[in-house]
XYZ file of C-alpha atoms in Angstrom:
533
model
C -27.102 29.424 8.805
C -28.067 29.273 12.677
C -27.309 32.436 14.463
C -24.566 31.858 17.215
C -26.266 33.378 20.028
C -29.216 31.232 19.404
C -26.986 27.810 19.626
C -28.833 25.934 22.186
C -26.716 24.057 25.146
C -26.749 20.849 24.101
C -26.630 18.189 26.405
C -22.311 17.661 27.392
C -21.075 13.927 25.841
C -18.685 12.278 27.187
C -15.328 13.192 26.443
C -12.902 11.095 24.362
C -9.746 10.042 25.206
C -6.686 12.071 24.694
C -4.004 10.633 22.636
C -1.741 8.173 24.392
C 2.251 9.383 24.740
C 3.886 7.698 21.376
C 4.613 4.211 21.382
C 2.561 3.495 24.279
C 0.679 -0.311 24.013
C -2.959 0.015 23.293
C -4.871 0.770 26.339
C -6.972 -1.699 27.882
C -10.559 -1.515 26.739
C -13.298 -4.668 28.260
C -15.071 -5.808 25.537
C -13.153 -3.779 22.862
C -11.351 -5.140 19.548
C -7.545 -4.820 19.303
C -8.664 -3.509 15.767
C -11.148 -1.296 17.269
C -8.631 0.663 19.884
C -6.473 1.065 17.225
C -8.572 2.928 14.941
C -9.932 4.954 17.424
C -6.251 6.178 18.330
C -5.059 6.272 14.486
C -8.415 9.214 14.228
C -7.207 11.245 17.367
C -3.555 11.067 15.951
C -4.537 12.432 12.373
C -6.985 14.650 13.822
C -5.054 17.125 15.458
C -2.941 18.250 13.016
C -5.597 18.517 10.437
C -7.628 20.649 13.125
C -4.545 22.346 14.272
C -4.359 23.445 10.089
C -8.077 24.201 9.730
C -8.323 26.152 12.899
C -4.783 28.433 12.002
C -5.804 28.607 7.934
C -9.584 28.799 7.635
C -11.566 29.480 10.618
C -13.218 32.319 12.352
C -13.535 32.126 15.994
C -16.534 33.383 17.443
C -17.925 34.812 20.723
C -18.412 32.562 23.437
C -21.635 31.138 23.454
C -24.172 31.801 26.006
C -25.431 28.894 27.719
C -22.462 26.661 26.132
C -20.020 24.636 27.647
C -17.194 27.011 27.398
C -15.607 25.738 24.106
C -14.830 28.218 21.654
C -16.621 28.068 18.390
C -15.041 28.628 15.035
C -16.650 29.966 11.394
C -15.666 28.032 8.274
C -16.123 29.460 5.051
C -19.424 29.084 4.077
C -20.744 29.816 7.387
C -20.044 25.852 9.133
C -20.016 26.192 12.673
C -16.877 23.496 14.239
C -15.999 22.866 18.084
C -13.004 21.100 19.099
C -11.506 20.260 22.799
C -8.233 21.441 23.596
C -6.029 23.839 22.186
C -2.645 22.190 21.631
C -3.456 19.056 19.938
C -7.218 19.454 19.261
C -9.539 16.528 19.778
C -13.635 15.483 19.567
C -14.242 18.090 16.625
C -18.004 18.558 16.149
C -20.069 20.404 13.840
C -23.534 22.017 14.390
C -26.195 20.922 12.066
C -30.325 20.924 12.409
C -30.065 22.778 15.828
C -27.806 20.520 17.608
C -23.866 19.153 17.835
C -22.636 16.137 15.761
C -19.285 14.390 16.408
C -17.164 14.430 13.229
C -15.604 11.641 12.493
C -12.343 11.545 10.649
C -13.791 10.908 7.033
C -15.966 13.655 8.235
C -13.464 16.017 9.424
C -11.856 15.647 6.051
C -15.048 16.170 3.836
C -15.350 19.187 6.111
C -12.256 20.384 5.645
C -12.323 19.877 1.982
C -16.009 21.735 1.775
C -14.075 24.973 3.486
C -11.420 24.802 1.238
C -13.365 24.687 -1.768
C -15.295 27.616 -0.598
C -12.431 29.555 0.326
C -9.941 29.262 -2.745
C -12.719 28.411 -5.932
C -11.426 25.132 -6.183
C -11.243 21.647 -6.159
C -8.000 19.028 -5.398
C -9.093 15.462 -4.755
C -5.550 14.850 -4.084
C -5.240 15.899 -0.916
C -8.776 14.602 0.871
C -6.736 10.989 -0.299
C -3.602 11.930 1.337
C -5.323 12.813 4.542
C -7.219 9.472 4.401
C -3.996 7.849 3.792
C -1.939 9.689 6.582
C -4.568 8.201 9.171
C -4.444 4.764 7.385
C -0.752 4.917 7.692
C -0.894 5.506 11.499
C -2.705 2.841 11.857
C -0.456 0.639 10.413
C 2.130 2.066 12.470
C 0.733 1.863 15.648
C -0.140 -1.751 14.982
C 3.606 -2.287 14.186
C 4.835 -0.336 16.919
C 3.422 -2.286 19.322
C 5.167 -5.735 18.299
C 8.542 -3.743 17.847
C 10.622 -3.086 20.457
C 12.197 0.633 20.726
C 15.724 0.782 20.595
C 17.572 1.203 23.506
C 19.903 4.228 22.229
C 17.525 7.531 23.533
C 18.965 9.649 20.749
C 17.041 6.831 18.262
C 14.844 6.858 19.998
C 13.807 10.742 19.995
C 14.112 10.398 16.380
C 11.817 7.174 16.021
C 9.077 9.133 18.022
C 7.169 10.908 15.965
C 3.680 9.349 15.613
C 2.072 12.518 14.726
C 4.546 14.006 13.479
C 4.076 17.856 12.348
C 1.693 19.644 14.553
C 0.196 21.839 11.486
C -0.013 19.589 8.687
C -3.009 18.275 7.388
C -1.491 15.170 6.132
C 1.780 14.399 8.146
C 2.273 10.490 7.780
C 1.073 10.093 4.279
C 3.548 7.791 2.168
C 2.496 8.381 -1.513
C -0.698 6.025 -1.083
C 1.044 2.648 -1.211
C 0.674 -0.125 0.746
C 2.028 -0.485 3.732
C 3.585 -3.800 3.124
C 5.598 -1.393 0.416
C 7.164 0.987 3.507
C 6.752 -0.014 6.671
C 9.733 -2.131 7.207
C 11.867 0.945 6.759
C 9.509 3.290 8.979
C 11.195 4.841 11.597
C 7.602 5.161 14.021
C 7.548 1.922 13.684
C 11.337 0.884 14.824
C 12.450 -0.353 11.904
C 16.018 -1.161 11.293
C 17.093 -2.811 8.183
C 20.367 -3.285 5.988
C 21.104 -1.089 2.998
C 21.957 -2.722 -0.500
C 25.502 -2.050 -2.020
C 25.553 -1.592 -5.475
C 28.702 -1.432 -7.949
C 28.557 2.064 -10.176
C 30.480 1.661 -13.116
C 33.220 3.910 -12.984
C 32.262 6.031 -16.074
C 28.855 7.007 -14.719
C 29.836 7.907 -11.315
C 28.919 11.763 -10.471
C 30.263 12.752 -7.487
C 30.978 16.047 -4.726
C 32.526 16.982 -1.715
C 34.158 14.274 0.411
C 32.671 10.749 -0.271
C 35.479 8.390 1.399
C 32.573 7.422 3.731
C 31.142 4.950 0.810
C 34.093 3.604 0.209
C 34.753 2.076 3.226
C 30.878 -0.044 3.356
C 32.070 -2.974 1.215
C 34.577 -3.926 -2.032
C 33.377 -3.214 -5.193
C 34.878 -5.132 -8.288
C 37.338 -3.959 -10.793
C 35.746 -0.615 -12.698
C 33.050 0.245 -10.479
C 32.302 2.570 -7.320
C 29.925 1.508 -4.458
C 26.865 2.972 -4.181
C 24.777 2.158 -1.359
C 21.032 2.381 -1.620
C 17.983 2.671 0.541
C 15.696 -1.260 -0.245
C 12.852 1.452 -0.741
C 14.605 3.697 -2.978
C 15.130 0.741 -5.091
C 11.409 -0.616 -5.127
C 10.215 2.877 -5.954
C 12.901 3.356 -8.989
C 12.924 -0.139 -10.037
C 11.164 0.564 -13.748
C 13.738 3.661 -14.238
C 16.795 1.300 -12.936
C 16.133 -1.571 -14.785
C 18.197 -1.243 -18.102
C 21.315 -0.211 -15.856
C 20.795 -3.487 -14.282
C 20.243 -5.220 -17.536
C 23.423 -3.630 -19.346
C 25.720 -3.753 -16.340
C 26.530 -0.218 -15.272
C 24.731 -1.252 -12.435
C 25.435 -4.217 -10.246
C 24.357 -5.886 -6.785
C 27.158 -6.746 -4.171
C 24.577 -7.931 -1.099
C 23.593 -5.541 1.854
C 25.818 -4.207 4.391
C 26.579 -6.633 7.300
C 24.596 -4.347 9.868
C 21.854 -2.698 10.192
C 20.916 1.422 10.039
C 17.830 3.358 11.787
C 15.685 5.166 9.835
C 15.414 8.728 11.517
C 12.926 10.847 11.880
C 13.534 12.253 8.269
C 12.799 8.671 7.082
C 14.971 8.970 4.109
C 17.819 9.512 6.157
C 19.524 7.007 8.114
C 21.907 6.638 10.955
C 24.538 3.770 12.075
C 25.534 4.042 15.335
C 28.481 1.870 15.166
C 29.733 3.626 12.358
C 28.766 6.746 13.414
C 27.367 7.079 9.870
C 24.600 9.384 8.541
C 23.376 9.165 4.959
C 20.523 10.747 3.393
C 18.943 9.425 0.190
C 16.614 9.846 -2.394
C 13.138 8.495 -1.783
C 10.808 9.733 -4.956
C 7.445 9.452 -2.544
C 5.585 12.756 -1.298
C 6.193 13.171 2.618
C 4.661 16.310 3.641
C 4.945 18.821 1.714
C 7.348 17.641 -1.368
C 8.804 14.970 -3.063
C 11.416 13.627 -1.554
C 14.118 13.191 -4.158
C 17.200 14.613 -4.191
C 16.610 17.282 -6.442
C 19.505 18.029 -9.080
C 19.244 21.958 -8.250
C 19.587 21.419 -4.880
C 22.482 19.024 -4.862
C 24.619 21.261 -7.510
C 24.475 24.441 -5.124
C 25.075 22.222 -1.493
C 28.759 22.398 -1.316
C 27.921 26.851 -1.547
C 25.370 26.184 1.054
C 27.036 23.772 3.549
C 30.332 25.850 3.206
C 28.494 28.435 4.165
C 26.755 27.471 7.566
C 30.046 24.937 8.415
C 31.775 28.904 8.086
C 29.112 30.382 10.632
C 29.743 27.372 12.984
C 33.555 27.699 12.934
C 33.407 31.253 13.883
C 30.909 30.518 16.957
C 32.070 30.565 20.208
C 30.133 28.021 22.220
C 29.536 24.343 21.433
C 26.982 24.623 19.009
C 27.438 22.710 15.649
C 27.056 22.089 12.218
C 26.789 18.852 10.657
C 27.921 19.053 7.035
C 26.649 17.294 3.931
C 30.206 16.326 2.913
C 29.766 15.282 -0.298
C 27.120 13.081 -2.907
C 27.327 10.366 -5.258
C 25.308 9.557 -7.618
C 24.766 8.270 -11.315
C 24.922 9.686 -14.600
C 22.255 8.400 -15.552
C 19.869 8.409 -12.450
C 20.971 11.847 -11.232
C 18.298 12.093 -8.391
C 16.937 8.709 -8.233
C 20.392 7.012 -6.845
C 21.756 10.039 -4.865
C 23.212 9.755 -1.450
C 24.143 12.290 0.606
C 26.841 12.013 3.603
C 26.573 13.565 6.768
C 28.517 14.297 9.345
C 28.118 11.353 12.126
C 27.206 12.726 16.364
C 30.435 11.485 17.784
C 32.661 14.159 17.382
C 30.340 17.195 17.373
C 28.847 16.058 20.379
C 29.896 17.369 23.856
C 31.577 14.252 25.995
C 29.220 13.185 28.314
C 26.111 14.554 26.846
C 23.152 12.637 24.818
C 21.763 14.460 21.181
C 17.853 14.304 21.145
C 15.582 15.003 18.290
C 13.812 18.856 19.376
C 10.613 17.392 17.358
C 11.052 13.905 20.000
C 10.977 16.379 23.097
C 7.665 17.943 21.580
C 6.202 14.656 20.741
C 7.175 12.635 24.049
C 9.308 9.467 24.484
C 10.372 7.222 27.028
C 13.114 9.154 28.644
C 12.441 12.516 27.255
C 13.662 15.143 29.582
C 11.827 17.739 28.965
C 8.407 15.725 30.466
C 11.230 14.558 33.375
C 12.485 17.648 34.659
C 11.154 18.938 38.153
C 12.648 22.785 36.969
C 10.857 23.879 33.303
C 12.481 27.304 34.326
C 15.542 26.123 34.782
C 15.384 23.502 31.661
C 13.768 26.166 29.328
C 16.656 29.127 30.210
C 19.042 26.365 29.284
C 17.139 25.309 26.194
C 16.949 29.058 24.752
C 20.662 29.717 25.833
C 21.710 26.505 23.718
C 19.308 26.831 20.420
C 18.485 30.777 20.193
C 22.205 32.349 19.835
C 23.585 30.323 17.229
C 20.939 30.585 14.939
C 20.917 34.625 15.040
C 24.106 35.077 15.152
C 24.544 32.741 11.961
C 22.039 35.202 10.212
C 23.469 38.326 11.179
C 27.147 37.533 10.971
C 26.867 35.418 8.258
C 24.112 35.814 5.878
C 22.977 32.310 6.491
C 19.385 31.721 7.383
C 18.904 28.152 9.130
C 15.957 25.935 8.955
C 16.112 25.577 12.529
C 12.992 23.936 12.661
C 12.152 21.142 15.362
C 12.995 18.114 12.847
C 16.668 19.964 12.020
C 17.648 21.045 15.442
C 19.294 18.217 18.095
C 19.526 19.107 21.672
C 22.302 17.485 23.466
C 21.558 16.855 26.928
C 23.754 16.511 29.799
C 23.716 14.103 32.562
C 21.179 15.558 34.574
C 18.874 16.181 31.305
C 19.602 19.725 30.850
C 20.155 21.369 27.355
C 24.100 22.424 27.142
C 24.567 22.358 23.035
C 22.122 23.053 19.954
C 23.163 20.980 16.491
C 21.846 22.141 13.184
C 21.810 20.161 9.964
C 20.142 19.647 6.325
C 22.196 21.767 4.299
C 19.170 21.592 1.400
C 17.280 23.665 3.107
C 19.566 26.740 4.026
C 18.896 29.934 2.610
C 21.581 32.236 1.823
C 21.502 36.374 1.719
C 21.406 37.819 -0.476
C 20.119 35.083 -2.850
C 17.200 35.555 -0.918
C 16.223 39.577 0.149
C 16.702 39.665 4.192
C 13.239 40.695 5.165
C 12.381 37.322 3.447
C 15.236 35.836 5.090
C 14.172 36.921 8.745
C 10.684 35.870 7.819
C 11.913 31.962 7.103
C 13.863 31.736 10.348
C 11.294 33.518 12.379
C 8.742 31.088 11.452
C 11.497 27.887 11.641
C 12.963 29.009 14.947
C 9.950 30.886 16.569
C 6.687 29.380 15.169
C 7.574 25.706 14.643
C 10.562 25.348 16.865
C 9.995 27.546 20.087
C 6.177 28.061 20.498
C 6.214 24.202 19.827
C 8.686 23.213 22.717
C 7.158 26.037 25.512
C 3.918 24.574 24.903
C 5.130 21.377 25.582
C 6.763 22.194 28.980
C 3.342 24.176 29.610
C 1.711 21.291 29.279
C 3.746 19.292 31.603
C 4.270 22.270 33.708
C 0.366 23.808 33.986
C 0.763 27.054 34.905
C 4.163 27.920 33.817
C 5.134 31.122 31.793
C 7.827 30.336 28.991
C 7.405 34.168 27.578
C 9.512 36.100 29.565
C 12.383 34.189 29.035
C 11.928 34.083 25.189
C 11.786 37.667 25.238
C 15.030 38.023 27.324
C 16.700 35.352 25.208
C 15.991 36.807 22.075
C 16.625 40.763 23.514
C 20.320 39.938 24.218
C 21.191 40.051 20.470
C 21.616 43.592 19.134
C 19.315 42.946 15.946
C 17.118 45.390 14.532
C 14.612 42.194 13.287
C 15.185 40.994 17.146
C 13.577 44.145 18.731
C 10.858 44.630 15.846
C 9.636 41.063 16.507
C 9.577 41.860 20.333
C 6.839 44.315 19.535
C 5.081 42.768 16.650
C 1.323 42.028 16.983
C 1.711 38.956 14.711
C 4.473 35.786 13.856
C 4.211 34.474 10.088
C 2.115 31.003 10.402
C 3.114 28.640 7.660
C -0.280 27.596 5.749
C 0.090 24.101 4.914
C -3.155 23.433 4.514
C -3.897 26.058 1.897
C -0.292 25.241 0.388
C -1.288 21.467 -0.449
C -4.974 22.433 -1.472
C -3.353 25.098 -4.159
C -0.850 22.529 -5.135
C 2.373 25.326 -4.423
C 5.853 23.850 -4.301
C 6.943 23.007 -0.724
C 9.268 25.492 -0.617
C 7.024 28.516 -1.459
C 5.549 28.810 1.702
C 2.686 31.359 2.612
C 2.557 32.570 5.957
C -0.548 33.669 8.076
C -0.431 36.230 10.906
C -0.728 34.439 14.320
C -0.980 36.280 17.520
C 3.010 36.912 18.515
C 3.060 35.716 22.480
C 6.592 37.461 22.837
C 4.980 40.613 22.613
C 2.143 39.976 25.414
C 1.815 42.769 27.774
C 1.699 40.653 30.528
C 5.415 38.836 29.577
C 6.722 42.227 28.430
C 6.386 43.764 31.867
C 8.033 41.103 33.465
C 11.148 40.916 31.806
């Protein structure tokens, strides 16, 4: 292995483009293929979250290098020497080889990646090098799409139809199980879609159901001795093998689609009708992220406990933060998890009057519209922002036992006219923890990392970005000081924030919900922001 100090300066290339904003057209380029641009913009989008995950998990970073160009250079396991531009959103990765810097390309990057990992845990998993090869394939296909579609005109759809990257520290973000596009892009939220869902008829005897379910009801007429049932088209091509004998023997029927259209949100498995103020989440059984995404039987037996509880911690707040309740599910006998559906509580009455819901992961992402990169005050905005999200969710875990996953994809800010955070909603029942089902130290550890490490740190750097120069710290550290908490002042001092390791998580094949966590410097409890609160 080269000795750092020895790394010649090699001679500076050019630099590459940053990622455009999402759904901006493809840029002009003389002499360049349509095909072309978007390739080169479907490698910058997958990179950065798969450098984001190899930088936080696996690397070393190393003294600056005399005579460099002032990047920081990082140690893999096994002694690889890597080089990236940026911090935020990492771009132009390189690796040094025979003396001198090579640009990594993104099959590169990912037989680089998979080389450290292997090192690191003693192991092998072609599965995941594919889904990383298949995330950037499918953002390709969406940014093709995207540009032909038009966005909608509602900003809170919008917001949740933004997410191009998607999650900042995952190595493999957009995968959709490996199919074909053709298979699940005309219900991809990225890429606009809006579709109908198909109405079935559930014969009466093999109806399972929960919680309030009126909601179904009211999308269509089913015949004499059946329930309706809507469905997701997708959910259908995915089950069809495992649906076909209820089809054949007639506990299962077709009734058409409804007569309008739902968005796919950000969740993609979960949809929203404006006119109806209707949410419904179903059962899609295709890996997004980290899991499956099925409506598991365990989890939908012990989400009325679950919902109850958080819909309790909501009721007691006072301030306008809510809770949107699961209601209730419906599902079959026979096809417990396959034909689930899940209602949700709609945005029109939680919702202050006057104010617009946004998608926190949207504001982090960038849309047209977005606030956050609008407002002329990130002091102002930010103080606002904290005051809206930070006190409900701590005051739902220390009144109440229940620990939110107030993460950036389960938190909506509602904006008011001027574009100013004035209420925080929470939602997704399935993934609330409970004390003491779960110890408290392990409980403070989950919403640290949900409401600190992927939610805050996500949206500061965000305004930072916009805002060069500014310092979101200080407030944090006020914001979070006001709640009497013994967990509240420890993580004030803490050297370190739990990091979730999704890299390491896929490569070891854990469950999705297991998480590990890595140490990450805690900026809350930099000297600097500590002396001037």
């Amino acid at each position: 292995m080269d000795r750092v100090d020895l790394i010649p300066p090699p001679p500076e290339p050019m630099p590459p483009p940053r990622p455009p904003a999402a759904g901006a057209a493809p840029p002009a380029s003389p002499g360049g293929a349509p095909g072309v641009r978007v390739a080169g913009r479907a490698d910058a989008y997958a990179a950065a979250p798969l450098l984001n995950c190899l930088l936080r998990e696996l690397a070393e970073p190393l003294p600056r290098v005399p005579g460099g160009d002032g990047r920081p250079v990082h140690r893999l396991p096994g002694g690889r020497l890597l080089r990236v531009r940026g911090d935020r959103r990492p771009t132009a990765p390189e690796v040094y080889e025979a003396g001198a810097w090579r640009p990594l390309d993104h099959p590169g990057l990912v037989a680089l990646t998979a080389e450290a990992l292997r090192t690191r845990t003693g192991r092998d998993n072609p599965d995941l090098p594919a889904e990383m090869i298949d995330s950037r394939d499918a953002v390709a296909a969406l940014l093709t799409a995207r540009a032909r579609a038009a966005a909608p005109a509602d900003l809170y759809l919008r917001s949740e139809q933004s997410l191009i990257t998607g999650h900042p520290h995952h190595p493999a973000p957009k995968a959709r199980g490996g199919g074909p596009p053709a298979g699940w892009l005309p219900y991809a939220p990225e890429a606009h879609a809006r579709f109908p869902l198909v109405l079935l008829g559930l014969r009466e005897d093999a109806v399972v159901e929960e919680g309030d379910t009126r909601a179904l009801d009211a999308l269509g007429d089913a015949p004499p001795g059946y329930r309706l049932l809507p469905a997701h088209p997708w959910q259908l091509d995915l089950a069809a093998r495992e649906l076909a004998p209820a089809f054949a023997d007639g506990r299962l029927v077709r009734l058409g689609t409804t007569a309008y259209d739902v968005w796919p949100t950000a969740a993609v498995r979960t949809v929203y009708a404006p006119d109806r103020d209707l949410c419904l989440k179903f059962s899609l059984d295709v890996r997004i992220t980290n899991d499956v995404r099925r409506l598991w039987r365990h989890d939908l037996l012990k989400l009325r406990r679950t919902d109850a509880a958080a819909a309790r911690a909501f009721a007691t707040w006072d301030g306008p933060a809510a809770w949107l309740s699961d209601r209730g599910y419906r599902t079959a006998a026979f096809a417990f998890e396959a034909l689930a559906v899940l209602v949700r509580d709609g945005l029109a009455a939680p919702v202050l009057p006057g104010a617009t819901p946004l998608l926190a992961a949207g504001l982090v992402e960038g849309f047209d519209g977005s606030p956050l990169a609008a407002t002329t005050d990130p002091a102002r905005w930010w103080e606002a922002y904290l005051s809206a999200v930070v006190p409900p969710a701590l005051e739902a875990f220390a009144g109440h036992g229940v620990v939110l996953e107030a993460h950036l994809q389960n938190t909506l800010v509602a904006v008011d006219a001027d574009g100013i955070p004035v209420q925080a909603l929470f939602r997704d029942a399935e993934g609330v923890k409970l004390l003491p089902d779960v110890e408290r130290a392990a409980g403070w550890e989950r919403l640290v990392y949900c409401l600190v490490v992927n939610h805050l740190c996500e949206v500061a750097a965000a305004l930072v970005a916009h805002h060069p120069g500014f310092a979101p710290w200080p407030a944090a550290r006020r914001a979070l000081a006001r709640h009497d908490l013994p967990e509240t002042a420890a993580l004030l001092t803490a050297p370190t924030l739990p990091g979730k390791t999704n890299l390491l998580l896929r490569w070891t094949g854990a469950d999705g919900a297991d998480a590990r966590y890595r140490p990450l410097p805690n900026p809350l409890a930099d000297d600097a922001g500590a002396r001037r609160t």
